[in-house]
Coordinates of C-alpha atoms in Angstrom, one line a residue:
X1 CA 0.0 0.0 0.0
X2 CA 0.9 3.6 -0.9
X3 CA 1.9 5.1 2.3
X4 CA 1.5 8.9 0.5
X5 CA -2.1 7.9 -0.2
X6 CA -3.7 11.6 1.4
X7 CA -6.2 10.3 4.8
X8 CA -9.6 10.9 4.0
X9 CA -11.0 12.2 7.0
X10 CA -14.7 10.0 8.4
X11 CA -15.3 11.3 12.0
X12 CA -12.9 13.7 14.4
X13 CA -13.2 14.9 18.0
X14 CA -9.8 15.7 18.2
X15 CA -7.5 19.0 17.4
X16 CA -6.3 19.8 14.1
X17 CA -2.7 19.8 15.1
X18 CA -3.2 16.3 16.3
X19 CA -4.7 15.0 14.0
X20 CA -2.4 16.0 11.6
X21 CA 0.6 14.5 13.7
X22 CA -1.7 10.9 13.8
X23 CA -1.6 11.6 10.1
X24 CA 1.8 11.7 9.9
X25 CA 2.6 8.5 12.4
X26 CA 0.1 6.6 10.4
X27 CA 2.0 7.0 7.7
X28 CA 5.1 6.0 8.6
X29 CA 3.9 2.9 10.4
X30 CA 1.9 2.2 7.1
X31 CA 5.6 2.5 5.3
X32 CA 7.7 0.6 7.6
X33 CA 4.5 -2.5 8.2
X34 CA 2.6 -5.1 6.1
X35 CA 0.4 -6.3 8.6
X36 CA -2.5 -4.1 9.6
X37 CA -2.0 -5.6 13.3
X38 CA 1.8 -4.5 13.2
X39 CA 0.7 -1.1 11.9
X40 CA -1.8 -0.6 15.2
X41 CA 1.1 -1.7 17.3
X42 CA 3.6 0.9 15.7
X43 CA 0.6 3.3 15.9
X44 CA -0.3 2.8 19.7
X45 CA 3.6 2.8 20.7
X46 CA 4.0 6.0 19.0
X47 CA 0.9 7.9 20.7
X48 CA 1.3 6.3 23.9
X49 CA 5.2 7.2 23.9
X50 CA 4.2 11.2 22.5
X51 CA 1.0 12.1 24.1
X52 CA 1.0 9.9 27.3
X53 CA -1.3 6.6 27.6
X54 CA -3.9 5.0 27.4
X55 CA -4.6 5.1 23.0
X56 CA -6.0 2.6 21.6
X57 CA -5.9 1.6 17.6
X58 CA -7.6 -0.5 15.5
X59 CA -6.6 -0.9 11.5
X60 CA -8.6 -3.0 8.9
X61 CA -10.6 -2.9 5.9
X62 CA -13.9 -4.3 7.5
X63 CA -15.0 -3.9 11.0
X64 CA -17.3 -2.3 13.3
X65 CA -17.1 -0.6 16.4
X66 CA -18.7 0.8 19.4
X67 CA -16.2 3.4 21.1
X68 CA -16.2 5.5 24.4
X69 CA -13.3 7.5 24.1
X70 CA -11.7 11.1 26.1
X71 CA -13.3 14.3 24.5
X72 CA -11.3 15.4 22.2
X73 CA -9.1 12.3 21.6
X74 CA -11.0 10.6 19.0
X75 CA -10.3 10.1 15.1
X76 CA -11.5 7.9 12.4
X77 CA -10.2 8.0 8.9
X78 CA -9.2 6.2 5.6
X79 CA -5.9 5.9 3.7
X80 CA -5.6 3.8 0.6
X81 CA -8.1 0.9 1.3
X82 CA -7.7 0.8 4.9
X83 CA -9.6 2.5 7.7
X84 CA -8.0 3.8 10.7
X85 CA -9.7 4.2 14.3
X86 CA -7.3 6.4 17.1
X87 CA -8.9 7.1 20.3
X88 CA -7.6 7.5 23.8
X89 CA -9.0 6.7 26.9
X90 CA -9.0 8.1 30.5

């Protein structure tokens, strides 16, 4: 997969700054990963080390969810054919 692919932004509770920093993570775990479960790993260990714990990931091309998240810590977009869920919890 592309890692350059531009995120297509679904839902966000979460500052623009941040978001664009997630953006940027994503990326580079999406680069340096094939396996979507590797690429939530990389993701998590990246937030958790930056913005302080508890963040929680989940990558894939099919799944639900049903979330309760910290305001303002919540972000759920696309890139390429997979969809990426970041939120963080108290």
């Amino acid at each position: 997969m592309n890692s350059e692919s531009k995120p297509i932004l679904k839902a966000s509770d979460i500052s623009d700054k941040l978001r664009e920093e997630i953006f940027q993570i994503t990326q580079q775990a999406i680069s340096s990963n094939e396996l979507e479960r590797d690429m939530a790993s990389t993701i998590k260990k990246q937030l958790d080390t930056q913005f302080g714990p508890t963040w929680h990931v989940i990558v894939g091309k099919n799944f639900g969810s049903y979330v309760t998240h910290e305001k303002g810590y919540f972000l759920y977009f696309y890139i390429g054919p997979l969809a990426f869920l970041v939120f963080k919890t108290a």
